[in-house]
Structures are given as structure tokens and as C-alpha cells.
Amino acid sequence: MIRLNGVAEEADLLRAVFEQVNEPLLVLDEESRVVAANPAAEEMMGLPPGGAAGWVMDGLFPPGRETGCYEAVLKDPRGRRREVEVSASRIEIGGQNHVAALLRDITRKKEGEREASRMLALVEEAKRSWEE
């Protein structure tokens, strides 16, 4: 375990992890408004540094579910559809409830699955045609 020499070192460590982690990471308030986004999250959404602050993440949380692991569909500020895996946890900051959400863009994976299903259906249809 790393031994830290005070609050400043702890803050530096947490800031470095937040900024350097490769997966999109968001911190949202109770209205699903972004209060912090790491560079990976801003890049995924096509935003400049600091551009995610205040953005409301409609669709990130299914009704009645703000924590846990699940899949969601988001639209980025440009209107592009993103399918994501979400791992969300409640956290408290300054006495206020927030949600920390780690995202993984699975859009390409889902597109591949849909294409594989479509191809399988075509093969099955061709097979039925040959058998007739």
C-alpha cells in the first residue's frame, strides 16, 4: 500500500487516477448533471476538456436504478448514439449525494452482435429455401 504524506498527496493521487484512467469516468449530481468528467469521458462524448460539466446525462440511469452494473443507451452532445456498460456507485461529496459512473463504450460490440444475428437469420432462411 502506498503511504501518503498528507491531504495534498492524497488529492494528487486521486486526481492522477481520475485523469489517467483509460475508461470514461463521470461524477453526477442528483439531477444526473455532470459535475466532473475525466478526459476519456470527454473524448467519448466528443467534447473539449471541461466541456462535459453541467451536461445532463439523460438515459444513463434506467428508472429506479442509479447503482450497479447494467447497459444503457446514451446520446452524446452531437446526437450520436452510444451503447455503454455502466458500473455506478453512490458517493457522498460535501454532504451531497452523487453517483460515480464508470462507462465502457460497447457500441461496436453491439453492432457486431446485431450483424451476426442478421447473418445467421439469412443463413437460416437460405437453408430453408434449399430444403424446400
CSV table of N, CA and C in Angstrom, one decimal:
chain,number,residue,atom,x,y,z
A,1,MET,N,0.8,-1.2,0.0
A,1,MET,CA,0.0,0.0,0.0
A,1,MET,C,0.9,1.2,0.0
A,2,ILE,N,0.5,2.2,-0.8
A,2,ILE,CA,1.2,3.5,-0.8
A,2,ILE,C,1.0,4.3,0.4
A,3,ARG,N,2.1,4.8,1.0
A,3,ARG,CA,1.9,5.7,2.1
A,3,ARG,C,2.0,7.1,1.6
A,4,LEU,N,0.9,7.8,2.0
A,4,LEU,CA,0.8,9.2,1.6
A,4,LEU,C,1.1,10.2,2.7
A,5,ASN,N,1.8,11.3,2.4
A,5,ASN,CA,2.2,12.2,3.4
A,5,ASN,C,1.2,13.4,3.4
A,6,GLY,N,0.0,13.2,3.8
A,6,GLY,CA,-0.9,14.3,3.9
A,6,GLY,C,-2.0,14.4,2.8
A,7,VAL,N,-2.9,15.3,3.1
A,7,VAL,CA,-4.0,15.5,2.2
A,7,VAL,C,-3.6,15.9,0.8
A,8,ALA,N,-2.6,16.7,0.6
A,8,ALA,CA,-2.2,17.2,-0.7
A,8,ALA,C,-1.7,16.0,-1.5
A,9,GLU,N,-0.9,15.1,-1.0
A,9,GLU,CA,-0.5,13.9,-1.7
A,9,GLU,C,-1.7,13.0,-2.1
A,10,GLU,N,-2.6,12.9,-1.2
A,10,GLU,CA,-3.8,12.1,-1.4
A,10,GLU,C,-4.6,12.7,-2.6
A,11,ALA,N,-4.8,14.0,-2.5
A,11,ALA,CA,-5.5,14.7,-3.6
A,11,ALA,C,-4.8,14.5,-4.9
A,12,ASP,N,-3.5,14.6,-4.9
A,12,ASP,CA,-2.7,14.4,-6.2
A,12,ASP,C,-2.9,13.0,-6.7
A,13,LEU,N,-2.9,12.0,-5.8
A,13,LEU,CA,-3.0,10.7,-6.3
A,13,LEU,C,-4.4,10.5,-6.9
A,14,LEU,N,-5.5,10.9,-6.2
A,14,LEU,CA,-6.8,10.8,-6.7
A,14,LEU,C,-7.0,11.5,-8.1
A,15,ARG,N,-6.5,12.7,-8.2
A,15,ARG,CA,-6.6,13.5,-9.4
A,15,ARG,C,-5.9,12.8,-10.6
A,16,ALA,N,-4.7,12.2,-10.3
A,16,ALA,CA,-3.9,11.5,-11.3
A,16,ALA,C,-4.7,10.3,-11.8
A,17,VAL,N,-5.3,9.5,-10.9
A,17,VAL,CA,-6.0,8.3,-11.2
A,17,VAL,C,-7.2,8.7,-12.1
A,18,PHE,N,-8.0,9.7,-11.6
A,18,PHE,CA,-9.2,10.2,-12.3
A,18,PHE,C,-8.8,10.7,-13.7
A,19,GLU,N,-7.7,11.4,-13.9
A,19,GLU,CA,-7.4,11.9,-15.2
A,19,GLU,C,-6.7,10.9,-16.1
A,20,GLN,N,-6.1,9.9,-15.6
A,20,GLN,CA,-5.3,9.0,-16.4
A,20,GLN,C,-6.0,7.6,-16.7
A,21,VAL,N,-7.0,7.3,-16.0
A,21,VAL,CA,-7.7,6.0,-16.2
A,21,VAL,C,-8.2,6.1,-17.7
A,22,ASN,N,-8.1,4.9,-18.4
A,22,ASN,CA,-8.5,4.9,-19.8
A,22,ASN,C,-10.0,4.8,-20.1
A,23,GLU,N,-10.7,4.4,-19.1
A,23,GLU,CA,-12.2,4.3,-19.3
A,23,GLU,C,-12.9,5.6,-18.9
A,24,PRO,N,-14.0,5.9,-19.6
A,24,PRO,CA,-14.7,7.1,-19.2
A,24,PRO,C,-15.3,7.0,-17.8
A,25,LEU,N,-15.1,8.1,-17.0
A,25,LEU,CA,-15.5,8.2,-15.7
A,25,LEU,C,-16.2,9.5,-15.4
A,26,LEU,N,-17.4,9.4,-14.9
A,26,LEU,CA,-18.2,10.6,-14.6
A,26,LEU,C,-18.6,10.7,-13.2
A,27,VAL,N,-18.8,11.9,-12.7
A,27,VAL,CA,-19.4,12.1,-11.4
A,27,VAL,C,-20.6,13.0,-11.6
A,28,LEU,N,-21.8,12.5,-11.2
A,28,LEU,CA,-23.0,13.2,-11.4
A,28,LEU,C,-23.7,13.6,-10.1
A,29,ASP,N,-24.5,14.7,-10.2
A,29,ASP,CA,-25.2,15.1,-9.0
A,29,ASP,C,-26.6,14.3,-9.0
A,30,GLU,N,-27.5,14.7,-8.1
A,30,GLU,CA,-28.8,14.0,-8.0
A,30,GLU,C,-29.7,14.3,-9.2
A,31,GLU,N,-29.4,15.3,-10.0
A,31,GLU,CA,-30.2,15.5,-11.2
A,31,GLU,C,-29.6,14.9,-12.5
A,32,SER,N,-28.6,14.0,-12.3
A,32,SER,CA,-27.8,13.4,-13.4
A,32,SER,C,-27.0,14.4,-14.2
A,33,ARG,N,-26.7,15.5,-13.5
A,33,ARG,CA,-25.8,16.5,-14.2
A,33,ARG,C,-24.4,16.2,-13.9
A,34,VAL,N,-23.6,16.3,-14.9
A,34,VAL,CA,-22.1,16.0,-14.8
A,34,VAL,C,-21.5,17.1,-14.0
A,35,VAL,N,-20.8,16.7,-12.9
A,35,VAL,CA,-20.0,17.7,-12.1
A,35,VAL,C,-18.5,17.4,-12.3
A,36,ALA,N,-18.2,16.3,-12.8
A,36,ALA,CA,-16.8,16.0,-13.2
A,36,ALA,C,-16.7,14.9,-14.2
A,37,ALA,N,-15.8,15.0,-15.2
A,37,ALA,CA,-15.7,14.0,-16.2
A,37,ALA,C,-14.2,13.9,-16.5
A,38,ASN,N,-13.7,12.7,-16.6
A,38,ASN,CA,-12.3,12.6,-17.0
A,38,ASN,C,-12.1,12.7,-18.5
A,39,PRO,N,-10.8,12.9,-18.9
A,39,PRO,CA,-10.6,13.1,-20.3
A,39,PRO,C,-11.1,12.0,-21.2
A,40,ALA,N,-11.1,10.7,-20.8
A,40,ALA,CA,-11.7,9.6,-21.6
A,40,ALA,C,-13.2,9.8,-21.8
A,41,ALA,N,-13.9,10.3,-20.8
A,41,ALA,CA,-15.3,10.6,-20.9
A,41,ALA,C,-15.6,11.7,-21.9
A,42,GLU,N,-14.8,12.8,-21.8
A,42,GLU,CA,-15.0,13.9,-22.7
A,42,GLU,C,-14.7,13.5,-24.1
A,43,GLU,N,-13.6,12.7,-24.3
A,43,GLU,CA,-13.3,12.2,-25.7
A,43,GLU,C,-14.4,11.3,-26.2
A,44,MET,N,-15.0,10.4,-25.4
A,44,MET,CA,-16.1,9.6,-25.9
A,44,MET,C,-17.3,10.4,-26.3
A,45,MET,N,-17.5,11.5,-25.6
A,45,MET,CA,-18.7,12.3,-26.0
A,45,MET,C,-18.3,13.4,-27.0
A,46,GLY,N,-17.1,13.4,-27.4
A,46,GLY,CA,-16.7,14.4,-28.4
A,46,GLY,C,-16.7,15.8,-27.9
A,47,LEU,N,-16.3,16.0,-26.7
A,47,LEU,CA,-16.3,17.3,-26.0
A,47,LEU,C,-14.9,17.8,-25.7
A,48,PRO,N,-14.7,19.1,-25.7
A,48,PRO,CA,-13.3,19.6,-25.3
A,48,PRO,C,-13.1,19.4,-23.8
A,49,PRO,N,-11.9,19.6,-23.4
A,49,PRO,CA,-11.6,19.5,-21.9
A,49,PRO,C,-12.5,20.5,-21.2
A,50,GLY,N,-13.2,19.9,-20.2
A,50,GLY,CA,-14.1,20.7,-19.3
A,50,GLY,C,-15.5,20.9,-20.0
A,51,GLY,N,-15.7,20.4,-21.2
A,51,GLY,CA,-17.0,20.6,-21.9
A,51,GLY,C,-18.1,19.8,-21.4
A,52,ALA,N,-17.9,18.8,-20.5
A,52,ALA,CA,-19.0,17.9,-20.0
A,52,ALA,C,-19.6,18.5,-18.8
A,53,ALA,N,-19.0,19.4,-18.1
A,53,ALA,CA,-19.5,20.0,-16.9
A,53,ALA,C,-20.9,20.6,-17.1
A,54,GLY,N,-21.9,20.2,-16.3
A,54,GLY,CA,-23.2,20.7,-16.4
A,54,GLY,C,-24.1,19.9,-17.4
A,55,TRP,N,-23.5,19.1,-18.2
A,55,TRP,CA,-24.3,18.3,-19.2
A,55,TRP,C,-25.2,17.3,-18.4
A,56,VAL,N,-26.5,17.2,-18.7
A,56,VAL,CA,-27.4,16.3,-18.1
A,56,VAL,C,-27.3,15.0,-18.9
A,57,MET,N,-27.1,13.9,-18.2
A,57,MET,CA,-26.9,12.5,-18.8
A,57,MET,C,-28.2,11.8,-18.9
A,58,ASP,N,-29.1,12.3,-19.7
A,58,ASP,CA,-30.4,11.6,-19.9
A,58,ASP,C,-30.1,10.2,-20.4
A,59,GLY,N,-30.8,9.2,-19.9
A,59,GLY,CA,-30.7,7.8,-20.3
A,59,GLY,C,-29.6,7.0,-19.6
A,60,LEU,N,-28.8,7.6,-18.8
A,60,LEU,CA,-27.7,6.9,-18.2
A,60,LEU,C,-28.3,5.9,-17.2
A,61,PHE,N,-29.3,6.3,-16.4
A,61,PHE,CA,-29.8,5.5,-15.4
A,61,PHE,C,-31.2,5.0,-15.8
A,62,PRO,N,-31.4,3.7,-15.9
A,62,PRO,CA,-32.8,3.2,-16.1
A,62,PRO,C,-33.6,3.6,-14.9
A,63,PRO,N,-34.9,3.7,-15.1
A,63,PRO,CA,-35.8,4.2,-14.0
A,63,PRO,C,-35.6,3.3,-12.7
A,64,GLY,N,-35.4,4.0,-11.6
A,64,GLY,CA,-35.2,3.3,-10.3
A,64,GLY,C,-33.9,2.6,-10.1
A,65,ARG,N,-33.0,2.9,-11.1
A,65,ARG,CA,-31.7,2.2,-10.9
A,65,ARG,C,-30.5,3.2,-11.2
A,66,GLU,N,-29.9,3.6,-10.1
A,66,GLU,CA,-28.7,4.5,-10.3
A,66,GLU,C,-27.4,3.9,-9.9
A,67,THR,N,-27.5,2.7,-9.3
A,67,THR,CA,-26.2,2.0,-9.0
A,67,THR,C,-26.2,0.6,-9.5
A,68,GLY,N,-25.0,0.0,-9.5
A,68,GLY,CA,-24.9,-1.4,-10.0
A,68,GLY,C,-24.3,-1.4,-11.4
A,69,CYS,N,-24.4,-2.5,-12.0
A,69,CYS,CA,-23.8,-2.7,-13.4
A,69,CYS,C,-24.9,-3.0,-14.3
A,70,TYR,N,-25.0,-2.3,-15.5
A,70,TYR,CA,-26.0,-2.5,-16.4
A,70,TYR,C,-25.6,-1.9,-17.7
A,71,GLU,N,-26.4,-2.1,-18.8
A,71,GLU,CA,-26.2,-1.5,-20.1
A,71,GLU,C,-27.2,-0.3,-20.2
A,72,ALA,N,-26.7,0.7,-21.0
A,72,ALA,CA,-27.6,1.9,-21.2
A,72,ALA,C,-27.3,2.4,-22.6
A,73,VAL,N,-28.2,3.2,-23.1
A,73,VAL,CA,-28.0,3.8,-24.4
A,73,VAL,C,-28.0,5.4,-24.2
A,74,LEU,N,-26.9,6.0,-24.6
A,74,LEU,CA,-26.8,7.4,-24.5
A,74,LEU,C,-26.7,8.1,-25.8
A,75,LYS,N,-27.1,9.4,-25.8
A,75,LYS,CA,-26.8,10.2,-27.0
A,75,LYS,C,-25.8,11.3,-26.6
A,76,ASP,N,-24.7,11.4,-27.3
A,76,ASP,CA,-23.7,12.4,-27.0
A,76,ASP,C,-24.2,13.7,-27.5
A,77,PRO,N,-23.5,14.8,-27.1
A,77,PRO,CA,-24.0,16.2,-27.5
A,77,PRO,C,-24.2,16.4,-29.0
A,78,ARG,N,-23.5,15.6,-29.8
A,78,ARG,CA,-23.7,15.7,-31.2
A,78,ARG,C,-24.9,14.8,-31.8
A,79,GLY,N,-25.5,14.1,-30.8
A,79,GLY,CA,-26.7,13.3,-31.2
A,79,GLY,C,-26.3,11.9,-31.6
A,80,ARG,N,-25.0,11.5,-31.5
A,80,ARG,CA,-24.6,10.1,-31.8
A,80,ARG,C,-25.0,9.2,-30.7
A,81,ARG,N,-25.5,8.1,-31.1
A,81,ARG,CA,-26.0,7.0,-30.1
A,81,ARG,C,-24.8,6.2,-29.7
A,82,ARG,N,-24.7,6.0,-28.4
A,82,ARG,CA,-23.6,5.3,-27.7
A,82,ARG,C,-24.3,4.2,-26.8
A,83,GLU,N,-23.9,3.0,-27.0
A,83,GLU,CA,-24.3,1.9,-26.1
A,83,GLU,C,-23.1,1.7,-25.2
A,84,VAL,N,-23.4,1.7,-23.9
A,84,VAL,CA,-22.4,1.6,-22.9
A,84,VAL,C,-22.7,0.6,-21.8
A,85,GLU,N,-21.7,0.1,-21.2
A,85,GLU,CA,-21.8,-0.7,-20.0
A,85,GLU,C,-21.5,0.3,-18.9
A,86,VAL,N,-22.3,0.3,-17.8
A,86,VAL,CA,-22.2,1.3,-16.7
A,86,VAL,C,-22.0,0.5,-15.4
A,87,SER,N,-21.0,1.0,-14.7
A,87,SER,CA,-20.8,0.5,-13.3
A,87,SER,C,-20.9,1.7,-12.5
A,88,ALA,N,-22.0,1.8,-11.7
A,88,ALA,CA,-22.3,3.1,-11.0
A,88,ALA,C,-22.4,2.8,-9.5
A,89,SER,N,-21.8,3.8,-8.7
A,89,SER,CA,-21.9,3.7,-7.3
A,89,SER,C,-22.2,5.0,-6.7
A,90,ARG,N,-23.0,5.0,-5.6
A,90,ARG,CA,-23.3,6.2,-4.9
A,90,ARG,C,-22.1,6.6,-4.1
A,91,ILE,N,-21.8,7.9,-4.1
A,91,ILE,CA,-20.8,8.5,-3.3
A,91,ILE,C,-21.3,9.8,-2.6
A,92,GLU,N,-20.7,10.2,-1.6
A,92,GLU,CA,-21.1,11.5,-0.9
A,92,GLU,C,-19.9,12.4,-1.1
A,93,ILE,N,-20.2,13.6,-1.5
A,93,ILE,CA,-19.2,14.7,-1.7
A,93,ILE,C,-19.8,15.9,-1.0
A,94,GLY,N,-19.1,16.4,0.0
A,94,GLY,CA,-19.5,17.6,0.7
A,94,GLY,C,-20.9,17.5,1.3
A,95,GLY,N,-21.3,16.3,1.8
A,95,GLY,CA,-22.6,16.1,2.3
A,95,GLY,C,-23.7,15.9,1.3
A,96,GLN,N,-23.4,16.0,0.0
A,96,GLN,CA,-24.3,15.8,-1.1
A,96,GLN,C,-24.2,14.4,-1.7
A,97,ASN,N,-25.3,13.8,-2.1
A,97,ASN,CA,-25.3,12.5,-2.8
A,97,ASN,C,-24.9,12.7,-4.3
A,98,HIS,N,-24.0,11.9,-4.7
A,98,HIS,CA,-23.6,11.9,-6.1
A,98,HIS,C,-23.5,10.4,-6.6
A,99,VAL,N,-23.3,10.2,-7.9
A,99,VAL,CA,-23.0,8.9,-8.4
A,99,VAL,C,-21.8,9.0,-9.2
A,100,ALA,N,-20.9,8.0,-9.0
A,100,ALA,CA,-19.7,7.8,-9.8
A,100,ALA,C,-20.0,6.8,-10.8
A,101,ALA,N,-19.8,7.0,-12.1
A,101,ALA,CA,-20.2,6.1,-13.1
A,101,ALA,C,-19.0,5.8,-14.0
A,102,LEU,N,-18.6,4.6,-14.1
A,102,LEU,CA,-17.5,4.2,-15.0
A,102,LEU,C,-18.2,3.6,-16.2
A,103,LEU,N,-17.9,4.1,-17.4
A,103,LEU,CA,-18.5,3.7,-18.6
A,103,LEU,C,-17.6,2.9,-19.5
A,104,ARG,N,-18.2,2.0,-20.3
A,104,ARG,CA,-17.4,1.3,-21.3
A,104,ARG,C,-18.2,1.3,-22.6
A,105,ASP,N,-17.7,1.9,-23.6
A,105,ASP,CA,-18.4,2.0,-24.9
A,105,ASP,C,-18.4,0.7,-25.6
A,106,ILE,N,-19.6,0.1,-25.7
A,106,ILE,CA,-19.8,-1.2,-26.3
A,106,ILE,C,-20.6,-1.1,-27.6
A,107,THR,N,-20.6,0.1,-28.2
A,107,THR,CA,-21.4,0.3,-29.4
A,107,THR,C,-20.9,-0.6,-30.5
A,108,ARG,N,-19.6,-0.7,-30.8
A,108,ARG,CA,-19.2,-1.6,-31.8
A,108,ARG,C,-19.5,-3.1,-31.5
A,109,LYS,N,-19.3,-3.5,-30.3
A,109,LYS,CA,-19.6,-4.8,-29.9
A,109,LYS,C,-21.1,-5.2,-30.2
A,110,LYS,N,-22.0,-4.3,-29.8
A,110,LYS,CA,-23.4,-4.5,-30.0
A,110,LYS,C,-23.7,-4.5,-31.5
A,111,GLU,N,-23.1,-3.6,-32.3
A,111,GLU,CA,-23.3,-3.6,-33.7
A,111,GLU,C,-22.9,-4.9,-34.3
A,112,GLY,N,-21.8,-5.4,-33.9
A,112,GLY,CA,-21.3,-6.7,-34.4
A,112,GLY,C,-22.2,-7.9,-34.0
A,113,GLU,N,-22.8,-7.8,-32.8
A,113,GLU,CA,-23.8,-8.8,-32.4
A,113,GLU,C,-25.0,-8.8,-33.3
A,114,ARG,N,-25.5,-7.6,-33.5
A,114,ARG,CA,-26.7,-7.4,-34.4
A,114,ARG,C,-26.4,-7.9,-35.8
A,115,GLU,N,-25.2,-7.6,-36.3
A,115,GLU,CA,-24.8,-8.1,-37.7
A,115,GLU,C,-24.7,-9.6,-37.7
A,116,ALA,N,-24.1,-10.2,-36.7
A,116,ALA,CA,-24.0,-11.6,-36.6
A,116,ALA,C,-25.4,-12.3,-36.6
A,117,SER,N,-26.3,-11.7,-35.8
A,117,SER,CA,-27.7,-12.2,-35.8
A,117,SER,C,-28.4,-12.1,-37.1
A,118,ARG,N,-28.2,-11.0,-37.8
A,118,ARG,CA,-28.7,-10.8,-39.1
A,118,ARG,C,-28.2,-11.8,-40.1
A,119,MET,N,-26.9,-12.0,-40.1
A,119,MET,CA,-26.3,-13.0,-41.0
A,119,MET,C,-26.8,-14.4,-40.7
A,120,LEU,N,-26.9,-14.8,-39.4
A,120,LEU,CA,-27.4,-16.1,-39.0
A,120,LEU,C,-28.9,-16.3,-39.6
A,121,ALA,N,-29.7,-15.2,-39.5
A,121,ALA,CA,-31.0,-15.3,-40.0
A,121,ALA,C,-31.0,-15.5,-41.5
A,122,LEU,N,-30.1,-14.8,-42.2
A,122,LEU,CA,-30.0,-15.0,-43.6
A,122,LEU,C,-29.6,-16.4,-44.0
A,123,VAL,N,-28.7,-17.0,-43.2
A,123,VAL,CA,-28.2,-18.4,-43.5
A,123,VAL,C,-29.4,-19.3,-43.2
A,124,GLU,N,-30.1,-19.1,-42.1
A,124,GLU,CA,-31.2,-20.0,-41.8
A,124,GLU,C,-32.3,-19.9,-42.9
A,125,GLU,N,-32.5,-18.7,-43.4
A,125,GLU,CA,-33.5,-18.6,-44.5
A,125,GLU,C,-33.1,-19.3,-45.8
A,126,ALA,N,-31.8,-19.1,-46.1
A,126,ALA,CA,-31.2,-19.8,-47.3
A,126,ALA,C,-31.3,-21.3,-47.1
A,127,LYS,N,-31.0,-21.8,-45.9
A,127,LYS,CA,-31.1,-23.2,-45.6
A,127,LYS,C,-32.5,-23.8,-45.8
A,128,ARG,N,-33.5,-23.0,-45.3
A,128,ARG,CA,-34.9,-23.4,-45.5
A,128,ARG,C,-35.3,-23.4,-47.0
A,129,SER,N,-34.8,-22.5,-47.7
A,129,SER,CA,-35.1,-22.4,-49.2
A,129,SER,C,-34.5,-23.6,-49.9
A,130,TRP,N,-33.3,-24.0,-49.5
A,130,TRP,CA,-32.7,-25.2,-50.2
A,130,TRP,C,-33.4,-26.5,-49.8
A,131,GLU,N,-34.0,-26.5,-48.6
A,131,GLU,CA,-34.6,-27.8,-48.2
A,131,GLU,C,-36.0,-27.9,-48.8
A,132,GLU,N,-36.6,-26.9,-49.4
A,132,GLU,CA,-37.9,-26.9,-49.9
A,132,GLU,C,-37.9,-27.5,-51.3
